CSV table of C-alpha atoms in Angstrom, one decimal:
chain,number,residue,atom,x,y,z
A,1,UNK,CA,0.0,0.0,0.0
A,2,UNK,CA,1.6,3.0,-1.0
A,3,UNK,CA,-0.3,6.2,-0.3
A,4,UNK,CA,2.0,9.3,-0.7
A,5,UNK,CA,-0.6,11.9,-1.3
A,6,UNK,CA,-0.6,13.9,1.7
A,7,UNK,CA,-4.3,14.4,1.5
A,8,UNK,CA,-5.1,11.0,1.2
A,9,UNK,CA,-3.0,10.6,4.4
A,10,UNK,CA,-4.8,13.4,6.6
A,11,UNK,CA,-8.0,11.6,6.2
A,12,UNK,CA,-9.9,10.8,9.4
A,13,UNK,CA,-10.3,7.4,8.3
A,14,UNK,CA,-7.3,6.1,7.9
A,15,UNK,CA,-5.9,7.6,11.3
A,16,UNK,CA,-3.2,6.0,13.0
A,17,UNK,CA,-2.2,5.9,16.8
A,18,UNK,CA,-1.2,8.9,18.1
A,19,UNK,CA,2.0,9.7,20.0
A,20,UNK,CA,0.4,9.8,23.0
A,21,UNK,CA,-1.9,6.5,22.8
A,22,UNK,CA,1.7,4.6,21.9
A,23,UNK,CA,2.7,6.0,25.0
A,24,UNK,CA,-0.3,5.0,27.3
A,25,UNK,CA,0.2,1.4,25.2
A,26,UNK,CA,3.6,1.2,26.4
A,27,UNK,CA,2.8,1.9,30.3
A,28,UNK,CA,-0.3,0.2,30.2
A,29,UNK,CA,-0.7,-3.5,28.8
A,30,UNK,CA,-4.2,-3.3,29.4
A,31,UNK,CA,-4.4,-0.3,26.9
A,32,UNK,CA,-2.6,-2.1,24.6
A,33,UNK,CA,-4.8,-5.2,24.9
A,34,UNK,CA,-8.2,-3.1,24.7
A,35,UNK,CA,-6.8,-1.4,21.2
A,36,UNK,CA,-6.1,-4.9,19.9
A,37,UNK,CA,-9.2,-6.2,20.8
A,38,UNK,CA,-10.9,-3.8,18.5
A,39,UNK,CA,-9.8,-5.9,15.5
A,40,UNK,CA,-10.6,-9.2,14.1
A,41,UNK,CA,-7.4,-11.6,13.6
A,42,UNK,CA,-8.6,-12.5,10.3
A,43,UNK,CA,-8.5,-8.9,8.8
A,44,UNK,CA,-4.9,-8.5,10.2
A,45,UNK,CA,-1.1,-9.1,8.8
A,46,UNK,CA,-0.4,-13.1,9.7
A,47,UNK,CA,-3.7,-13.1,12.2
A,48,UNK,CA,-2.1,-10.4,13.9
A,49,UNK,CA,1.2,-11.9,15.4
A,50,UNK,CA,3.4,-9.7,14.4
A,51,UNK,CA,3.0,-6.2,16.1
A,52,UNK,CA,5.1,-3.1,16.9
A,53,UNK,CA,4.0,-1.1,19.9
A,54,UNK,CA,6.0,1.9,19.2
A,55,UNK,CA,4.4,2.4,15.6
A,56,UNK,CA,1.5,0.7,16.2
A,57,UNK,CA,1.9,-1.4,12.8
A,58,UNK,CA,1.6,-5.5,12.2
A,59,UNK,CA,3.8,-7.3,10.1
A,60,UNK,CA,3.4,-10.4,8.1
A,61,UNK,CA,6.8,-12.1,9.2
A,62,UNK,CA,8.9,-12.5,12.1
A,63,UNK,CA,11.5,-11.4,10.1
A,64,UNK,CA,10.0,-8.4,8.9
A,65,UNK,CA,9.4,-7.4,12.3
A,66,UNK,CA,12.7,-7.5,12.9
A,67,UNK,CA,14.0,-5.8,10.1
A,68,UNK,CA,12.0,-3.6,11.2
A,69,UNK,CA,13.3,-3.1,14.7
A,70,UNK,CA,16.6,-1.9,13.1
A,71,UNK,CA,15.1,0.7,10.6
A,72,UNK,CA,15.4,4.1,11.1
A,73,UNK,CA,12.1,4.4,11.0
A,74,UNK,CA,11.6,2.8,13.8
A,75,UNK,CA,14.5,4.2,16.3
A,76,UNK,CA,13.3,7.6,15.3
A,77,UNK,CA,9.7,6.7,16.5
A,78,UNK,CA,11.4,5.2,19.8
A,79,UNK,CA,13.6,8.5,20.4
A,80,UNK,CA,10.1,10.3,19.5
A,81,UNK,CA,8.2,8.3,22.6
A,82,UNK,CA,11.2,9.3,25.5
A,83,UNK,CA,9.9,12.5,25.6
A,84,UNK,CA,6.5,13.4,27.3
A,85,UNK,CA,3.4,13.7,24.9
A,86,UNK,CA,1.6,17.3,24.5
A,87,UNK,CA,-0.9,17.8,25.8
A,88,UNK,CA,-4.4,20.1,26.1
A,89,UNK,CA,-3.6,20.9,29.5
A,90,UNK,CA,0.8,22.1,28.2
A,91,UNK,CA,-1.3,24.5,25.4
A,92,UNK,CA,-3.3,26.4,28.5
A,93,UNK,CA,-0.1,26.6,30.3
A,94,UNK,CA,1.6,28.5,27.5
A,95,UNK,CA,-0.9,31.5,27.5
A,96,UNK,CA,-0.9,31.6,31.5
A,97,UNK,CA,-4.2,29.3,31.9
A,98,UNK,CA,-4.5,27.3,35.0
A,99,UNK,CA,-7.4,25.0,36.2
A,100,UNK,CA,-9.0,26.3,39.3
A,101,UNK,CA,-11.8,23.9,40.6
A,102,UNK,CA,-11.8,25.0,44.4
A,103,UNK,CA,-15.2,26.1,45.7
A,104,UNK,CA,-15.8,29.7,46.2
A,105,UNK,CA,-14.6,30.7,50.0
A,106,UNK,CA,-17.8,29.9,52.7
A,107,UNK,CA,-17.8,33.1,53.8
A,108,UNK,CA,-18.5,34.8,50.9
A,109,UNK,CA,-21.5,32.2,49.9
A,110,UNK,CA,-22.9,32.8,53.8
A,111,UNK,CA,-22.8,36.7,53.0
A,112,UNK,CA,-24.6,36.4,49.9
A,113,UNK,CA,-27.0,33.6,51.1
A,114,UNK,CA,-28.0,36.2,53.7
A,115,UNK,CA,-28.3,40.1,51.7
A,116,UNK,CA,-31.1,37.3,49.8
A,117,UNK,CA,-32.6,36.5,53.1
A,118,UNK,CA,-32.6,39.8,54.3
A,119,UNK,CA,-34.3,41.6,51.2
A,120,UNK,CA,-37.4,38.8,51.5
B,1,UNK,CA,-20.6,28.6,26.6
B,2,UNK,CA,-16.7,28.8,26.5
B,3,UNK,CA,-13.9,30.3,25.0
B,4,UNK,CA,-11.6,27.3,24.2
B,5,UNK,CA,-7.7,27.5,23.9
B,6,UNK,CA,-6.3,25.9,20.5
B,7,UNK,CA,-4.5,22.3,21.3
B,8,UNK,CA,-2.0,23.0,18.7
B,9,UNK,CA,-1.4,26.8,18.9
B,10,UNK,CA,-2.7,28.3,22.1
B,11,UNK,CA,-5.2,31.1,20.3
B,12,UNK,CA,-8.2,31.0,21.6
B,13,UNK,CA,-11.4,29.2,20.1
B,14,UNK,CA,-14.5,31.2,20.1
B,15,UNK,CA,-17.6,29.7,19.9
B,16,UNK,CA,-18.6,29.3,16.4
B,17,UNK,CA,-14.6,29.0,15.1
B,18,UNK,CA,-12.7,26.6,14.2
B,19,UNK,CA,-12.9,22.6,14.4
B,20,UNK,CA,-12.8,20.3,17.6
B,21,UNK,CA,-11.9,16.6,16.8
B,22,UNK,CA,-13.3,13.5,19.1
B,23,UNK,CA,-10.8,11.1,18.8
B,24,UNK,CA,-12.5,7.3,19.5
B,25,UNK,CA,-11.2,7.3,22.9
B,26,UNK,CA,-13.7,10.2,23.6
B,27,UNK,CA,-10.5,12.9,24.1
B,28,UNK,CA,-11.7,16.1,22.8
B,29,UNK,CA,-9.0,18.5,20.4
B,30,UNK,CA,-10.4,22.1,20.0
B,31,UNK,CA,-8.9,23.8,16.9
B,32,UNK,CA,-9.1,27.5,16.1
B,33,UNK,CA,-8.2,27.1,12.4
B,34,UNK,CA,-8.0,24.6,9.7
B,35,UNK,CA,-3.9,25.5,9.6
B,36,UNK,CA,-4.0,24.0,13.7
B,37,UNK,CA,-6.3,21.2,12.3
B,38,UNK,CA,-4.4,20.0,9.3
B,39,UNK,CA,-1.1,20.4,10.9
B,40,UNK,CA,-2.2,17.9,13.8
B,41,UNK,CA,-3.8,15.8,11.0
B,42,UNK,CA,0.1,15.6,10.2
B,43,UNK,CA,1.0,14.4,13.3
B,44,UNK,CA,3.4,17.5,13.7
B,45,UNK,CA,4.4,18.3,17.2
B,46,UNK,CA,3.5,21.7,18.5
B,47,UNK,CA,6.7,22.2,20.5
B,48,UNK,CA,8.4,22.2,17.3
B,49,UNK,CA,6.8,24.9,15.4
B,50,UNK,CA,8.3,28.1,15.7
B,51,UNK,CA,4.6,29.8,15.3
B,52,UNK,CA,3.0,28.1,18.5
B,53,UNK,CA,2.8,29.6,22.0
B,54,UNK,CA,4.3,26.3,23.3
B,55,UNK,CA,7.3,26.5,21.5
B,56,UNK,CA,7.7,30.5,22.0
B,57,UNK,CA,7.7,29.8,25.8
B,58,UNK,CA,9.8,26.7,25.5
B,59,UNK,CA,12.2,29.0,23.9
B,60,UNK,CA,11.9,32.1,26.7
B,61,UNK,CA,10.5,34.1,23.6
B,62,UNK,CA,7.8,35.2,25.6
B,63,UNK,CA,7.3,36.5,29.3
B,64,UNK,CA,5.8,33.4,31.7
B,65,UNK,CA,7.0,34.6,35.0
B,66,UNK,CA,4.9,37.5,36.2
B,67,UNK,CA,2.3,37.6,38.7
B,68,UNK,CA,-0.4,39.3,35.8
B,69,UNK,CA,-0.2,35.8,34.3
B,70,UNK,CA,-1.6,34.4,37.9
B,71,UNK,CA,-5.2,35.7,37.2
B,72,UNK,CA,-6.8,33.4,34.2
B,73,UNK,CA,-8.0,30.1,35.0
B,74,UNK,CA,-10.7,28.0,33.7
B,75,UNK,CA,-13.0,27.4,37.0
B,76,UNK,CA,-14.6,24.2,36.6
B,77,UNK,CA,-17.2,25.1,39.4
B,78,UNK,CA,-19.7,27.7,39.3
B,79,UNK,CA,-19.8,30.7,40.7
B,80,UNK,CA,-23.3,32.6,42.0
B,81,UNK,CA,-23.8,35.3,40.0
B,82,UNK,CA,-23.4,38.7,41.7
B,83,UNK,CA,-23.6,41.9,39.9
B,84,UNK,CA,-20.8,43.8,42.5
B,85,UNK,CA,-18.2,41.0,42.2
B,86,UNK,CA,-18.9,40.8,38.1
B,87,UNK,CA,-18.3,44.5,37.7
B,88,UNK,CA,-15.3,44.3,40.3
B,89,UNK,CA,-13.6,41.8,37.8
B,90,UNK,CA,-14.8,43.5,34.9
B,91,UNK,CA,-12.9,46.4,36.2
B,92,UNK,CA,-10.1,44.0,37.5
B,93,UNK,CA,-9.6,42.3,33.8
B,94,UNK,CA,-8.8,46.0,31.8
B,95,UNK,CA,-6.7,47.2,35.0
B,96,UNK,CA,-4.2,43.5,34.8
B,97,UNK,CA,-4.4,43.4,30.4
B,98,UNK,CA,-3.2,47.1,31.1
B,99,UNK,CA,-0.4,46.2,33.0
B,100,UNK,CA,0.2,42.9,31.4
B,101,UNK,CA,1.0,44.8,27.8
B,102,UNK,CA,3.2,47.3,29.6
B,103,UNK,CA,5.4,44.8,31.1
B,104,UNK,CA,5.4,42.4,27.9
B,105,UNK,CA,6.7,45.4,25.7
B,106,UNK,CA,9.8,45.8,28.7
B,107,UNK,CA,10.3,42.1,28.0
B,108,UNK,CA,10.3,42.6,24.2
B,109,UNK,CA,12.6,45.5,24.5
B,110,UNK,CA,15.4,43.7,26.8
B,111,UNK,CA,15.3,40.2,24.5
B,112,UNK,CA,16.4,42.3,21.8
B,113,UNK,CA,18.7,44.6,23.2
B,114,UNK,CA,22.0,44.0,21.9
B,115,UNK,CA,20.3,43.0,18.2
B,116,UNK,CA,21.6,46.0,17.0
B,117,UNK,CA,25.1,45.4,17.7
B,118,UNK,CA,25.4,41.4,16.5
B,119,UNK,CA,23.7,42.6,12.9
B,120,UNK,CA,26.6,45.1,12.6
B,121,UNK,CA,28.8,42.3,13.8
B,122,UNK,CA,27.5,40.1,11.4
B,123,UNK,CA,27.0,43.0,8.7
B,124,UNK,CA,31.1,43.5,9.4
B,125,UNK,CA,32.0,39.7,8.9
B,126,UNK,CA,30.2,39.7,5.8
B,127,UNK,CA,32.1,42.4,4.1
B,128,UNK,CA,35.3,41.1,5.2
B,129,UNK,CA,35.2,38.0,3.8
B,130,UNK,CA,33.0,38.9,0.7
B,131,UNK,CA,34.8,42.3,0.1
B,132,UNK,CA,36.2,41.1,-3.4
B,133,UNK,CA,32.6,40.8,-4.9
B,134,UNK,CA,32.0,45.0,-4.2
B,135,UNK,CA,32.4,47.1,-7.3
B,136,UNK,CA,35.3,49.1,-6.7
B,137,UNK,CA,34.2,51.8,-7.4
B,138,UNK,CA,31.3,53.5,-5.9
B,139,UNK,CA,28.5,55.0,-7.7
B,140,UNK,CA,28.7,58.4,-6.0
B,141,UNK,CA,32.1,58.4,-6.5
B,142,UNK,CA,31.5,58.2,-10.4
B,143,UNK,CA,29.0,60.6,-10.3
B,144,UNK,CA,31.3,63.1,-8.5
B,145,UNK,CA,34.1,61.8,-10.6
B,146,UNK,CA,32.1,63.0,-13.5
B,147,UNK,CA,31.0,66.3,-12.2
B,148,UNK,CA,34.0,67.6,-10.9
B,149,UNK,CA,36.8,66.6,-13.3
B,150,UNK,CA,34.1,66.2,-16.1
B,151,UNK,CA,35.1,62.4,-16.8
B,152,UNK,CA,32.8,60.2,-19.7
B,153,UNK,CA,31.7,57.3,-19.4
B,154,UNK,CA,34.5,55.6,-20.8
B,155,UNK,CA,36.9,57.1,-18.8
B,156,UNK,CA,35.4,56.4,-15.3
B,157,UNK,CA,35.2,52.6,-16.8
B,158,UNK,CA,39.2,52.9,-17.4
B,159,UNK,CA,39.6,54.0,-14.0
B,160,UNK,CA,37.8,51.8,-12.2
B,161,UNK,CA,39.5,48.7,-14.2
B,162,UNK,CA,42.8,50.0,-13.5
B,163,UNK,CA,41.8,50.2,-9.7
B,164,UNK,CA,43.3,53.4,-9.4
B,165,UNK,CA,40.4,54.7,-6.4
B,166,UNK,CA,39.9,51.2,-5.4
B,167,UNK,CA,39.9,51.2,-1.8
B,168,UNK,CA,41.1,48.5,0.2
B,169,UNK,CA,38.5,46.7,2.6
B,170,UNK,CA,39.6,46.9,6.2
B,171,UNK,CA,40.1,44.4,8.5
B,172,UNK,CA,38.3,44.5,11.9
B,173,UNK,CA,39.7,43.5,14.9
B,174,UNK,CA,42.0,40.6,15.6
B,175,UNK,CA,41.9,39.2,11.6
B,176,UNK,CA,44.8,37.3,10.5
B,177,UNK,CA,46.4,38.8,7.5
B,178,UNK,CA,44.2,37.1,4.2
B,179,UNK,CA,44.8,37.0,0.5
B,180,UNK,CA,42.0,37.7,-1.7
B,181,UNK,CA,41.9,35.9,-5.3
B,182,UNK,CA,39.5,38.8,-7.5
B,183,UNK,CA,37.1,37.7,-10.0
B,184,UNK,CA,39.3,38.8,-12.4
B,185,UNK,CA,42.4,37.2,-11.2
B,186,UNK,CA,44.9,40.0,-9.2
B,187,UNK,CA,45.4,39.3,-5.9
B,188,UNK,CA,45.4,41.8,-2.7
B,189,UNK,CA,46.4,41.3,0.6
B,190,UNK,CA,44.7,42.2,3.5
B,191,UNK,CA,45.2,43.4,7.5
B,192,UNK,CA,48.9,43.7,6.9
B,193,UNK,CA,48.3,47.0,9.4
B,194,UNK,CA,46.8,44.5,12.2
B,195,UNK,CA,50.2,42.4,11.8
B,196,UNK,CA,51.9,44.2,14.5
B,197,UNK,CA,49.4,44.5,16.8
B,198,UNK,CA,48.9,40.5,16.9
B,199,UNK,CA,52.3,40.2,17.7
B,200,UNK,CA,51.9,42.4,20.9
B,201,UNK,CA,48.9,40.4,21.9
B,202,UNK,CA,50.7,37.0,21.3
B,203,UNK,CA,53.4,38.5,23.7
């Protein structure tokens, strides 16, 4: 399969993993199983044996696999994955924008609960 | 309703603009413009891209420590509305922007203090080691050539192939002494002035 239209590539539906999923898939095997899950052996390279968590892609050999493993391809995805994915919350943080979710003081709700009490 | 910060670029997302992404694991990407959109589409990463806020703070382009920057955050529980405290902020919100843009334009200024100085510096190196591609002589110098001892054309061109007003390039600071192969094959020495002083300095 070789797509090299850009366009082509940007479509929704044929996205692949993103940097941070690999990431969660890496820390968490459960992750990793649950994304697996979501396909049917049949439809995959070799009933899905062959599989590379760091670019979430399945080979049809053994061998290929491990050709693979010493691409560069590969050990620039790996050097890609050391350092921490970005995220929403890093984009807020750049423009100054914290998340507050502490309640208003008591105090001030008491005051306001009573000015209502008081002009009824 | 909310105004949303850009994942990729940090602009804010008014209601109404831009593009917000579900990914199947339910994780939400707002987008202020299709240039954030398609860019993410291209799995770029924004601490990379010389355009985003995250990589202008990354690279201390931008001011982050200040206590104006303390105010804004995105309050997850709400508030009872009171008119006093609303106008208060109101109030509050010009008074810190105010401020905020007065101490940003200090920052501005003392990043790029000293610009001046490397582009001259850089300006400098360039001549010295490109000198050889100048014209040697220089157009007001044909001009006033021409008015003043009433020179053609021709003669001016004679002139300036002989390299009779040619001046020699000078040599900044600490150069070592160079030759310089022209275009048209003579070759000139340079910096043999700064030969003594290098001696002294070696000493």
């Amino acid at each position: 399969m070789a797509v090299i239209n850009k366009r082509t590539l940007t479509k929704t539906r044929r996205k692949i993993r993103d940097i941070d999923q690999i990431k969660a898939d890496l820390l968490s095997p459960k992750h990793l199983a649950q994304y697996k899950e979501s396909f049917a052996p049949e439809d995959l390279p070799d009933l899905g044996k062959w599989y590379c968590t760091e670019c979430a892609k399945w080979f049809e050999s053994e061998v290929n696999l491990v050709v693979h493993r010493k691409g560069k391809p590969h050990r620039r995805r790996v050097k890609q994955l050391q350092e921490e994915p970005y995220t929403q919350k890093e984009a807020e943080a750049a423009i100054g924008l914290r998340t507050d979710n502490e309640r208003p003081s008591q105090t001030m709700e008491s005051a306001i609960d009573n000015e209502i009490t008081m002009a009824t | 309703m909310r105004i949303e910060t850009c994942y990729f670029c940090s602009r804010p997302a008014y209601p109404g603009k831009g593009i917000m992404f579900c990914r199947n694991d339910a994780k939400q990407f707002r987008f202020c413009r299709s240039k954030c959109h398609k860019n993410f589409k291209m799995k770029r990463n924004p601490r990379k891209l010389k355009w985003t806020k995250a990589f202008r703070k990354a690279a201390g382009k931008e001011m982050t420590v200040d206590s104006t920057l303390q105010f804004a955050a995105r309050r997850n529980v709400p508030v009872r509305y009171n008119r006093e405290l609303v106008a208060q902020t109101l109030r509050a919100m010009d008074r810190v922007s105010e401020i905020r843009a007065k101490r940003e334009r200090v920052f501005a200024k003392r990043r790029l203090a000293g610009r001046r100085a490397q582009e001259l510096a850089q300006d400098r190196r360039l001549v010295q080691t490109h000198g050889h591609l100048l014209p040697r002589m220089r157009g007001s110098e044909k001009r006033r050539l021409a008015l003043e001892q009433g020179l053609d054309k021709e003669q001016i061109e004679e002139l300036e192939q002989q390299g009779m007003v040619a001046e020699k390039s000078r040599v900044f600071g600490k150069e070592k002494i160079r030759q310089k192969v022209r275009v048209d094959g003579g070759v000139e020495v340079m910096g043999e002035g700064e030969d003594d002083t290098m001696e002294v300095d070696s000493d």
